[in-house]
Short mmCIF file of C-alpha atoms and ligand atoms in Angstrom, two decimals:
data_model
loop_
_atom_site.label_atom_id
_atom_site.label_comp_id
_atom_site.label_asym_id
_atom_site.label_seq_id
_atom_site.Cartn_x
_atom_site.Cartn_y
_atom_site.Cartn_z
CA MET A 1 31.50 -0.72 -10.68
CA GLN A 2 33.15 1.41 -13.33
CA LYS A 3 31.55 4.58 -14.65
CA ASP A 4 31.12 2.94 -18.08
CA ASP A 5 29.13 0.09 -16.61
CA VAL A 6 26.89 2.48 -14.68
CA LEU A 7 26.36 4.54 -17.82
CA ARG A 8 25.46 1.43 -19.79
CA LEU A 9 22.76 0.59 -17.23
CA MET A 10 21.47 4.16 -17.15
CA ARG A 11 21.12 4.15 -20.92
CA ASP A 12 19.25 0.85 -21.03
CA PRO A 13 15.65 1.72 -21.94
CA ASN A 14 14.46 -1.53 -20.33
CA LEU A 15 15.73 -0.29 -16.98
CA LEU A 16 15.16 3.41 -17.38
CA PRO A 17 12.58 4.52 -19.99
CA SER A 18 13.94 7.10 -22.41
CA GLU A 19 11.62 9.86 -21.09
CA LYS A 20 13.23 9.44 -17.66
CA GLN A 21 16.66 9.52 -19.25
CA VAL A 22 15.76 12.85 -20.82
CA LEU A 23 14.57 14.16 -17.47
CA LEU A 24 17.79 13.03 -15.80
CA SER A 25 20.04 14.70 -18.31
CA ASN A 26 18.07 17.92 -18.01
CA ILE A 27 18.46 17.86 -14.25
CA ALA A 28 22.14 17.04 -14.65
CA ALA A 29 22.70 20.01 -16.97
CA GLN A 30 20.88 22.38 -14.64
CA ALA A 31 22.87 21.20 -11.62
CA ALA A 32 26.14 21.60 -13.52
CA ALA A 33 25.15 25.12 -14.57
CA MET A 34 24.57 25.96 -10.90
CA ASP A 35 27.73 24.22 -9.73
CA MET A 36 25.64 22.08 -7.46
CA PRO A 37 26.73 18.47 -6.87
CA CYS A 38 23.67 16.37 -7.65
CA TYR A 39 22.96 12.69 -7.06
CA ILE A 40 20.36 10.00 -7.56
CA VAL A 41 20.12 7.84 -4.45
CA GLY A 42 18.44 4.92 -2.77
CA GLY A 43 16.15 2.47 -4.49
CA PHE A 44 17.01 3.79 -7.94
CA VAL A 45 20.68 2.87 -7.62
CA ARG A 46 19.93 -0.44 -5.91
CA ASP A 47 17.50 -1.60 -8.58
CA LEU A 48 19.65 -0.31 -11.43
CA LEU A 49 22.66 -2.29 -10.20
CA LEU A 50 20.43 -5.34 -9.82
CA GLY A 51 19.45 -4.90 -13.46
CA LYS A 52 15.82 -4.28 -12.53
CA PRO A 53 13.62 -1.51 -13.93
CA VAL A 54 13.81 1.50 -11.66
CA ASN A 55 10.80 3.32 -10.28
CA ASP A 56 11.00 6.56 -8.39
CA LEU A 57 13.84 8.99 -8.76
CA ASP A 58 15.11 10.60 -5.56
CA VAL A 59 17.34 13.55 -6.34
CA ILE A 60 19.76 14.88 -3.73
CA VAL A 61 21.80 18.03 -4.00
CA GLU A 62 24.67 19.31 -1.92
CA GLY A 63 23.22 22.79 -1.64
CA ASP A 64 19.74 24.19 -1.39
CA ALA A 65 17.19 21.81 -2.97
CA ILE A 66 14.52 24.52 -2.92
CA LYS A 67 16.71 26.95 -4.85
CA PHE A 68 17.55 24.14 -7.26
CA GLY A 69 13.86 23.33 -7.68
CA LYS A 70 13.00 26.94 -8.39
CA SER A 71 15.61 27.08 -11.14
CA LEU A 72 14.30 23.84 -12.68
CA VAL A 73 10.82 25.35 -12.79
CA LYS A 74 12.21 28.50 -14.36
CA THR A 75 14.01 26.55 -17.10
CA PHE A 76 11.60 23.68 -17.76
CA GLY A 77 8.27 24.76 -16.31
CA GLY A 78 6.00 22.91 -13.93
CA LYS A 79 5.39 23.85 -10.30
CA LEU A 80 7.22 23.58 -7.03
CA THR A 81 5.96 22.81 -3.57
CA PHE A 82 8.47 22.92 -0.76
CA HIS A 83 9.16 22.45 2.93
CA ASP A 84 11.45 25.12 4.30
CA LYS A 85 11.99 23.22 7.52
CA PHE A 86 13.16 19.99 5.85
CA HIS A 87 14.94 21.73 2.94
CA THR A 88 13.02 19.54 0.50
CA ALA A 89 10.94 20.29 -2.56
CA ILE A 90 8.61 18.46 -4.87
CA TRP A 91 8.79 19.36 -8.52
CA HIS A 92 5.47 18.85 -10.28
CA LEU A 93 6.78 18.15 -13.75
CA PRO A 94 5.41 20.03 -16.73
CA PRO A 95 3.33 17.86 -19.11
CA THR A 96 6.12 18.03 -21.72
CA PHE A 97 8.03 15.37 -19.78
CA ASP A 98 5.07 13.01 -20.05
CA LEU A 99 6.08 11.02 -16.98
CA GLN A 100 4.40 8.89 -14.34
CA PRO A 101 4.75 9.60 -11.49
CA SER A 102 4.58 13.22 -12.51
CA THR A 103 6.41 14.54 -9.45
CA LEU A 104 10.04 14.43 -8.44
CA ASP A 105 11.47 14.70 -4.92
CA LEU A 106 14.36 17.11 -4.54
CA ILE A 107 16.23 16.78 -1.30
CA THR A 108 19.01 18.74 0.35
CA ALA A 109 21.76 16.37 1.49
CA ARG A 110 21.34 16.18 5.25
CA LYS A 111 22.38 14.79 8.53
CA GLU A 112 19.83 13.35 10.92
CA THR A 113 19.90 12.97 14.68
CA TYR A 114 17.46 10.96 16.73
CA LEU A 115 16.69 12.69 20.00
CA MET A 116 14.42 9.86 21.04
CA PRO A 117 14.03 6.27 19.79
CA GLY A 118 11.01 5.90 17.53
CA ALA A 119 10.52 9.66 17.13
CA LEU A 120 11.15 11.52 13.89
CA PRO A 121 14.72 12.80 13.48
CA THR A 122 16.08 16.34 13.53
CA VAL A 123 17.54 17.41 10.23
CA THR A 124 20.49 19.66 9.29
CA PRO A 125 21.92 20.28 5.78
CA SER A 126 25.18 18.44 5.14
CA THR A 127 27.20 16.39 2.62
CA ILE A 128 26.14 13.46 0.49
CA GLU A 129 28.25 11.13 2.66
CA ASP A 130 26.31 12.18 5.76
CA ASP A 131 23.11 11.77 3.82
CA LEU A 132 23.98 8.20 2.92
CA ARG A 133 24.85 7.48 6.55
CA ARG A 134 21.37 8.42 7.78
CA ARG A 135 19.81 5.68 5.68
CA ASP A 136 18.56 2.22 6.50
CA PHE A 137 20.60 -0.52 4.78
CA THR A 138 23.88 -0.58 2.88
CA ILE A 139 22.10 -1.63 -0.33
CA ASN A 140 20.07 1.60 -0.11
CA CYS A 141 23.10 3.77 0.61
CA MET A 142 24.59 4.19 -2.81
CA ALA A 143 24.42 7.30 -4.94
CA ILE A 144 25.11 8.06 -8.58
CA ARG A 145 26.39 11.54 -9.23
CA ILE A 146 24.84 13.15 -12.30
CA ASP A 147 25.92 16.81 -12.60
CA GLY A 148 28.00 17.58 -15.68
CA ASP A 149 31.09 15.44 -16.25
CA HIS A 150 30.38 13.49 -13.10
CA PHE A 151 27.39 11.82 -14.75
CA GLY A 152 27.51 8.12 -13.89
CA GLU A 153 29.96 8.16 -10.96
CA LEU A 154 28.97 5.61 -8.33
CA LEU A 155 29.38 6.62 -4.68
CA ASP A 156 29.45 3.64 -2.39
CA PRO A 157 31.14 4.57 0.88
CA LEU A 158 29.21 1.96 2.87
CA LYS A 159 29.94 -0.97 0.56
CA GLY A 160 26.42 -1.46 -0.63
CA GLN A 161 27.54 -3.03 -3.86
CA ALA A 162 29.28 -5.90 -2.07
CA ASP A 163 26.15 -6.60 -0.01
CA LEU A 164 24.01 -6.38 -3.11
CA GLU A 165 26.16 -9.03 -4.76
CA GLU A 166 25.96 -11.29 -1.72
CA GLY A 167 22.27 -10.63 -1.21
CA LEU A 168 22.60 -9.18 2.28
CA ILE A 169 20.47 -6.67 4.12
CA ARG A 170 22.77 -4.90 6.56
CA ILE A 171 22.09 -1.98 8.90
CA LEU A 172 24.69 0.79 9.13
CA HIS A 173 25.16 0.84 12.90
CA PRO A 174 23.99 -1.26 15.86
CA GLN A 175 21.54 1.40 17.05
CA SER A 176 19.68 1.56 13.72
CA PHE A 177 16.54 -0.41 14.60
CA ILE A 178 16.29 1.33 17.96
CA ASP A 179 16.43 4.75 16.31
CA ASP A 180 13.74 3.71 13.90
CA PRO A 181 12.02 0.34 14.21
CA THR A 182 10.08 0.91 10.97
CA ARG A 183 13.36 -0.26 9.45
CA ILE A 184 12.59 -3.75 10.76
CA PHE A 185 9.52 -3.81 8.52
CA ARG A 186 11.58 -2.49 5.64
CA ALA A 187 14.25 -5.15 6.15
CA ILE A 188 11.59 -7.85 5.99
CA ARG A 189 10.27 -6.38 2.76
CA TYR A 190 13.60 -6.30 0.98
CA GLU A 191 14.50 -9.75 2.26
CA ALA A 192 11.51 -11.39 0.62
CA ARG A 193 11.31 -9.07 -2.39
CA TYR A 194 14.82 -9.87 -3.55
CA SER A 195 15.21 -13.28 -1.84
CA PHE A 196 18.07 -11.78 0.18
CA ASN A 197 19.15 -12.62 3.73
CA LEU A 198 19.38 -10.48 6.80
CA GLU A 199 23.08 -10.28 7.57
CA PRO A 200 23.54 -12.20 10.89
CA SER A 201 24.42 -9.27 13.16
CA THR A 202 21.57 -7.26 11.61
CA LEU A 203 19.19 -10.11 12.38
CA ASN A 204 20.55 -10.15 15.95
CA ARG A 205 19.66 -6.51 16.33
CA ILE A 206 15.99 -7.32 15.84
CA ASN A 207 16.05 -8.08 19.53
CA ALA A 208 13.95 -7.27 22.57
CA LYS A 209 15.48 -3.82 22.89
CA ALA A 210 14.54 -2.81 19.35
CA LEU A 211 11.14 -4.50 19.48
CA ASP A 212 10.38 -2.57 22.67
CA VAL A 213 10.49 0.68 20.70
CA ILE A 214 7.67 -0.46 18.38
CA PRO A 215 4.93 0.48 20.87
CA ARG A 216 6.15 4.08 20.60
CA LEU A 217 5.57 4.24 16.86
CA SER A 218 2.42 6.01 15.79
CA GLY A 219 -0.39 3.90 14.33
CA GLU A 220 -0.04 5.83 11.11
CA ARG A 221 3.60 4.86 10.65
CA ILE A 222 3.05 1.20 11.45
CA ARG A 223 0.05 0.98 9.16
CA HIS A 224 2.05 2.58 6.37
CA GLU A 225 4.68 -0.16 6.71
CA LEU A 226 2.04 -2.89 6.77
CA ASP A 227 0.33 -1.34 3.72
CA LEU A 228 3.64 -1.46 1.86
CA ILE A 229 4.07 -5.12 2.80
CA PHE A 230 0.60 -6.05 1.56
CA GLU A 231 1.23 -4.24 -1.71
CA GLU A 232 4.26 -6.42 -2.44
CA GLU A 233 4.21 -9.61 -4.46
CA ASN A 234 5.54 -11.87 -1.69
CA SER A 235 3.42 -10.31 1.01
CA ALA A 236 2.45 -13.66 2.54
CA GLN A 237 6.06 -14.52 3.18
CA MET A 238 6.72 -11.05 4.60
CA ILE A 239 3.78 -10.97 6.94
CA SER A 240 4.56 -14.41 8.34
CA ARG A 241 8.19 -13.40 8.85
CA ALA A 242 7.08 -10.29 10.71
CA GLY A 243 4.99 -12.51 12.97
CA GLU A 244 7.85 -14.93 13.61
CA LEU A 245 10.17 -12.11 14.55
CA GLY A 246 7.74 -11.04 17.27
CA LEU A 247 6.62 -7.72 15.82
CA PHE A 248 2.91 -8.24 16.19
CA GLU A 249 2.59 -8.48 19.96
CA LYS A 250 4.49 -5.19 20.16
CA ILE A 251 2.02 -3.54 17.81
CA HIS A 252 -0.99 -4.78 19.76
CA PRO A 253 -1.16 -7.56 22.37
CA ARG A 254 -3.93 -9.36 20.53
CA LEU A 255 -2.71 -8.99 16.98
CA PRO A 256 -2.54 -12.63 15.79
CA LEU A 257 -0.20 -14.38 13.39
CA PHE A 258 -1.42 -14.30 9.81
CA ASN A 259 -3.29 -17.53 9.15
CA PRO A 260 -1.13 -19.42 6.61
CA ASN A 261 -4.27 -21.02 5.14
CA TYR A 262 -5.21 -17.57 3.86
CA SER A 263 -1.81 -16.74 2.36
CA TYR A 264 -2.84 -17.81 -1.09
CA PHE A 265 -5.59 -15.17 -1.23
CA LEU A 266 -3.09 -12.36 -0.78
CA GLU A 267 -1.71 -13.06 -4.23
CA MET A 268 -5.01 -13.16 -6.10
CA ASP A 269 -5.68 -10.77 -8.97
CA SER A 270 -9.42 -11.03 -9.40
CA THR A 271 -11.71 -9.08 -7.13
CA LEU A 272 -14.68 -9.44 -9.49
CA GLY A 273 -14.30 -5.81 -10.41
CA ILE A 274 -14.85 -4.60 -6.85
CA PRO A 275 -12.50 -1.66 -6.28
CA THR A 276 -9.93 -2.43 -3.62
CA SER A 277 -6.31 -2.38 -2.60
CA LYS A 278 -4.24 -5.40 -1.68
CA SER A 279 -3.80 -4.01 1.81
CA GLU A 280 -7.55 -3.85 2.46
CA ILE A 281 -7.86 -7.51 1.58
CA GLY A 282 -4.77 -8.21 3.67
CA TYR A 283 -6.27 -6.69 6.82
CA MET A 284 -9.56 -8.48 6.29
CA LEU A 285 -7.88 -11.85 5.96
CA TRP A 286 -5.61 -11.18 8.91
CA LEU A 287 -8.21 -10.00 11.41
CA MET A 288 -11.45 -11.70 10.38
CA ASP A 289 -11.32 -14.46 12.98
CA LEU A 290 -10.92 -12.10 15.93
CA LEU A 291 -13.52 -11.02 18.44
CA GLU A 292 -15.37 -7.81 17.69
CA ASP A 293 -13.65 -5.89 20.51
CA ASP A 294 -10.22 -6.90 19.31
CA ILE A 295 -10.97 -5.81 15.75
CA MET A 296 -12.06 -2.41 17.05
CA SER A 297 -9.07 -1.99 19.28
CA ILE A 298 -6.54 -3.11 16.65
CA GLY A 299 -8.22 -0.85 14.10
CA GLN A 300 -7.72 2.01 16.52
CA ARG A 301 -4.08 1.17 17.16
CA LEU A 302 -3.35 1.03 13.44
CA ASN A 303 -5.32 4.18 12.77
CA PHE A 304 -7.67 2.44 10.33
CA THR A 305 -10.28 4.60 8.63
CA SER A 306 -13.75 3.91 9.98
CA ASP A 307 -14.60 2.33 6.62
CA LEU A 308 -11.75 -0.14 6.90
CA THR A 309 -12.65 -1.08 10.47
CA TYR A 310 -16.24 -1.55 9.40
CA SER A 311 -15.26 -3.74 6.43
CA VAL A 312 -13.08 -5.97 8.58
CA TRP A 313 -15.83 -6.22 11.17
CA ALA A 314 -18.34 -7.08 8.43
CA VAL A 315 -16.13 -9.94 7.26
CA SER A 316 -15.98 -11.38 10.76
CA GLN A 317 -19.72 -11.06 11.28
CA LEU A 318 -20.63 -12.56 7.93
CA LYS A 319 -18.25 -15.46 8.38
CA LYS A 320 -19.83 -16.22 11.74
CA SER A 321 -23.35 -16.06 10.42
CA LEU A 322 -22.75 -18.23 7.34
CA PRO A 323 -23.91 -21.46 9.01
CA PHE A 324 -27.27 -19.81 9.72
CA LEU A 325 -27.67 -18.56 6.17
CA VAL A 326 -26.66 -21.68 4.30
CA GLY A 327 -29.69 -23.18 2.54
CA SER A 328 -31.66 -19.92 2.58
CA SER A 329 -33.50 -18.68 -0.49
CA PRO A 330 -31.77 -16.15 -2.75
CA SER A 331 -33.97 -13.34 -1.45
CA VAL A 332 -33.02 -14.04 2.15
CA TRP A 333 -29.33 -14.09 1.21
CA THR A 334 -29.72 -10.89 -0.77
CA TYR A 335 -31.38 -8.91 2.01
CA ALA A 336 -28.83 -10.16 4.52
CA LEU A 337 -25.85 -9.29 2.34
CA GLU A 338 -27.03 -6.07 0.82
CA LYS A 339 -26.03 -3.93 3.78
CA LEU A 340 -22.45 -5.19 3.81
CA PRO A 341 -19.46 -3.86 1.87
CA LEU A 342 -19.01 -5.81 -1.36
CA LEU A 343 -15.38 -6.45 -0.63
CA SER A 344 -16.19 -7.98 2.75
CA ILE A 345 -18.55 -10.41 1.03
CA TYR A 346 -15.93 -11.22 -1.56
CA VAL A 347 -13.31 -11.98 1.10
CA VAL A 348 -15.68 -14.29 2.96
CA TYR A 349 -16.33 -16.00 -0.37
CA LEU A 350 -12.59 -16.51 -0.83
CA VAL A 351 -12.17 -18.33 2.46
CA ALA A 352 -15.54 -20.09 2.70
CA ARG A 353 -16.29 -20.87 -0.95
CA GLU A 354 -20.02 -20.52 -0.32
CA ASP A 355 -21.57 -20.25 -3.80
CA ALA A 356 -24.45 -18.09 -2.66
CA LEU A 357 -21.96 -15.29 -1.93
CA LEU A 358 -20.68 -15.42 -5.48
CA ASP A 359 -24.24 -15.55 -6.83
CA PHE A 360 -25.05 -12.48 -4.80
CA LEU A 361 -21.99 -10.59 -6.04
CA SER A 362 -22.39 -11.49 -9.68
CA ILE A 363 -26.17 -11.85 -10.14
CA TRP A 364 -28.58 -11.32 -7.29
CA ARG A 365 -27.52 -7.86 -6.24
CA HIS A 366 -28.38 -6.61 -9.73
CA VAL A 367 -31.88 -8.12 -9.82
CA LYS A 368 -34.51 -5.36 -9.75
CA PRO A 369 -38.25 -5.44 -10.53
CA HIS A 370 -39.55 -3.71 -13.68
CA THR A 371 -42.04 -1.85 -11.49
CA THR A 372 -40.67 1.35 -9.99
CA GLY A 373 -41.81 3.72 -7.29
CA ASN A 374 -43.07 6.03 -10.00
CA ASP A 375 -45.27 3.27 -11.37
CA LEU A 376 -46.80 2.82 -7.93
CA LYS A 377 -47.38 6.56 -7.62
CA ALA A 378 -49.07 6.54 -11.03
CA ARG A 379 -51.36 3.87 -9.65
CA GLY A 380 -52.43 6.34 -6.95
CA LEU A 381 -50.43 4.86 -4.08
CA GLN A 382 -49.03 7.31 -1.53
CA PRO A 383 -45.26 6.92 -0.93
CA GLY A 384 -44.70 5.19 2.43
CA PRO A 385 -43.76 1.84 3.96
CA GLN A 386 -46.24 0.07 1.64
CA PHE A 387 -44.17 1.17 -1.31
CA GLY A 388 -40.98 -0.53 -0.21
CA LYS A 389 -42.88 -3.60 0.88
CA ILE A 390 -44.51 -4.11 -2.49
CA LEU A 391 -41.31 -3.53 -4.43
CA GLN A 392 -39.43 -5.87 -2.12
CA GLU A 393 -42.01 -8.61 -2.56
CA ILE A 394 -41.78 -8.35 -6.31
CA ARG A 395 -37.98 -8.36 -6.13
CA SER A 396 -38.01 -11.44 -3.88
CA ALA A 397 -40.26 -13.19 -6.36
CA TRP A 398 -37.74 -12.52 -9.13
CA LEU A 399 -34.80 -13.58 -6.95
CA ASP A 400 -36.46 -16.80 -5.85
CA GLY A 401 -37.48 -17.76 -9.38
CA VAL A 402 -41.20 -17.28 -8.83
CA LEU A 403 -41.37 -14.77 -11.68
CA SER A 404 -39.92 -15.17 -15.12
CA SER A 405 -41.59 -12.45 -17.22
CA LYS A 406 -42.88 -8.90 -17.07
CA THR A 407 -46.45 -10.22 -17.58
CA GLU A 408 -46.09 -12.40 -14.51
CA GLU A 409 -44.75 -9.44 -12.57
CA ASP A 410 -47.80 -7.37 -13.58
CA VAL A 411 -50.12 -10.12 -12.34
CA LEU A 412 -48.29 -10.23 -9.00
CA LEU A 413 -48.43 -6.44 -8.74
CA GLU A 414 -52.22 -6.43 -9.26
CA LYS A 415 -52.55 -9.07 -6.57
CA LEU A 416 -50.45 -7.10 -4.09
CA LEU A 417 -52.35 -3.87 -4.84
CA ALA A 418 -55.65 -5.66 -4.36
CA GLU A 419 -54.46 -6.97 -0.98
CA ILE A 420 -53.89 -3.49 0.39
CA SER A 421 -56.90 -1.74 -1.03
P1 ATP B 501 11.19 0.86 -2.66
O1 ATP B 501 11.50 0.14 -3.91
O2 ATP B 501 10.63 0.00 -1.59
O3 ATP B 501 10.43 2.14 -2.85
P2 ATP B 501 13.25 2.65 -1.93
O4 ATP B 501 14.68 2.38 -1.62
O5 ATP B 501 12.92 3.55 -3.04
O6 ATP B 501 12.62 1.24 -2.11
P3 ATP B 501 11.75 4.42 -0.23
O7 ATP B 501 10.85 4.01 0.88
O8 ATP B 501 11.17 5.00 -1.44
O9 ATP B 501 12.59 3.11 -0.59
O10 ATP B 501 12.85 5.35 0.40
C1 ATP B 501 13.88 5.94 -0.39
C2 ATP B 501 15.20 5.85 0.33
O11 ATP B 501 15.13 6.55 1.56
C3 ATP B 501 15.65 4.43 0.70
O12 ATP B 501 16.39 3.85 -0.33
C4 ATP B 501 16.49 4.66 1.93
O13 ATP B 501 17.82 4.99 1.59
C5 ATP B 501 15.87 5.85 2.57
N1 ATP B 501 14.93 5.49 3.64
C6 ATP B 501 13.61 5.27 3.54
N2 ATP B 501 13.06 4.97 4.74
C7 ATP B 501 14.07 5.02 5.63
C8 ATP B 501 14.16 4.81 7.04
N3 ATP B 501 13.09 4.49 7.76
N4 ATP B 501 15.38 4.97 7.61
C9 ATP B 501 16.46 5.31 6.87
N5 ATP B 501 16.44 5.49 5.57
C10 ATP B 501 15.28 5.37 4.93
MG1 MG B 502 10.98 4.26 -3.45
#
């Protein structure tokens, strides 16, 4: 692609909002002033060339990214945090740029070596070409130079543009997935996100030898990849592809395929206002039909928070106990459900379509008596188990439709007080 064409894309406000264009030209000017070759790399270039709006900016310099960051802060303000060991910095942009995300990664062009498959690489400063060669797929290995007169020059030593045009995901060398099997997850994500294909020899490299490195990945890293999959629009397609390719048994021997009957629920928007993330729902749907022990052990392998493990477990328990609850009165449902995470109840509702669950989430859980503990105290009752019992009886009467007015509640309260006196 010619410089003019790249410039045209970079100036398109539908692809790159004008505030980000301002930020870019400021960075470009600063880099030129410091004689530091400076590039935008990775997803930015890929999405720009695809004519899609770009998200995060990754800035690479041939030179010291920390020094560069410090000079940006000096000129434009904001704050810098940095990692001496990795030669990287994060620029916390000053509010004047008015940008989301409000941070920018500044990276020193580097070379990486893998001492051991599946471990994190060792890093040494180097050239942009070396930096592109450490990356995952050709379509992610392009850079656009931005300092001074170079603004808009496309660097494509690994022929990413050709693969982008043909819709191919291609690794850079045969050892790639063995060095870092998280790339297998990434390949699956790009494949479904862009409706691309895995280039045949790349697909071949997702073989037993590469899969055998997956057990060495930390739970944290695998869960991060799975989270990213669930956050995507075509997550159902991605997660079933990951299963077909044999990734799951390498993560945990009892990690099942994703039930295709539940795929639809991955794409749903509504959660009835219950705060959640798509990945939480994803794990619940994926693991709910497992035995308790397997849920615990998979949760451990994937380094779930205890809350997430509990929520998944709650889904499985509730789903199993549904047949025993069906036909119960609203108060029985309410007291059974009240201890469980709302999202777990919602997910069981999605798959079981039991109306009582929806009634609980939207109505019953909010039903409270007019009478409060303070009222009971005012009536001379000592706080204790009696308290809760009386309030619960009144609440049940509301839930089950026995009461329909405050006057009726008062009558019931008198009756209950009389019973204990
Ligand atoms: P996305 O739109 O999914 O964020 P991205 O290309 O921005 O795509 P990031 O995960 O943000 O992806 O990573 C930024 C860049 O870092 C990638 O484009 C790729 O070049 C490189 N990269 C990320 N993860 C790896 C990896 N595991 N191995 C090699 N290179 C990687
Ligand atoms: Mg990104």
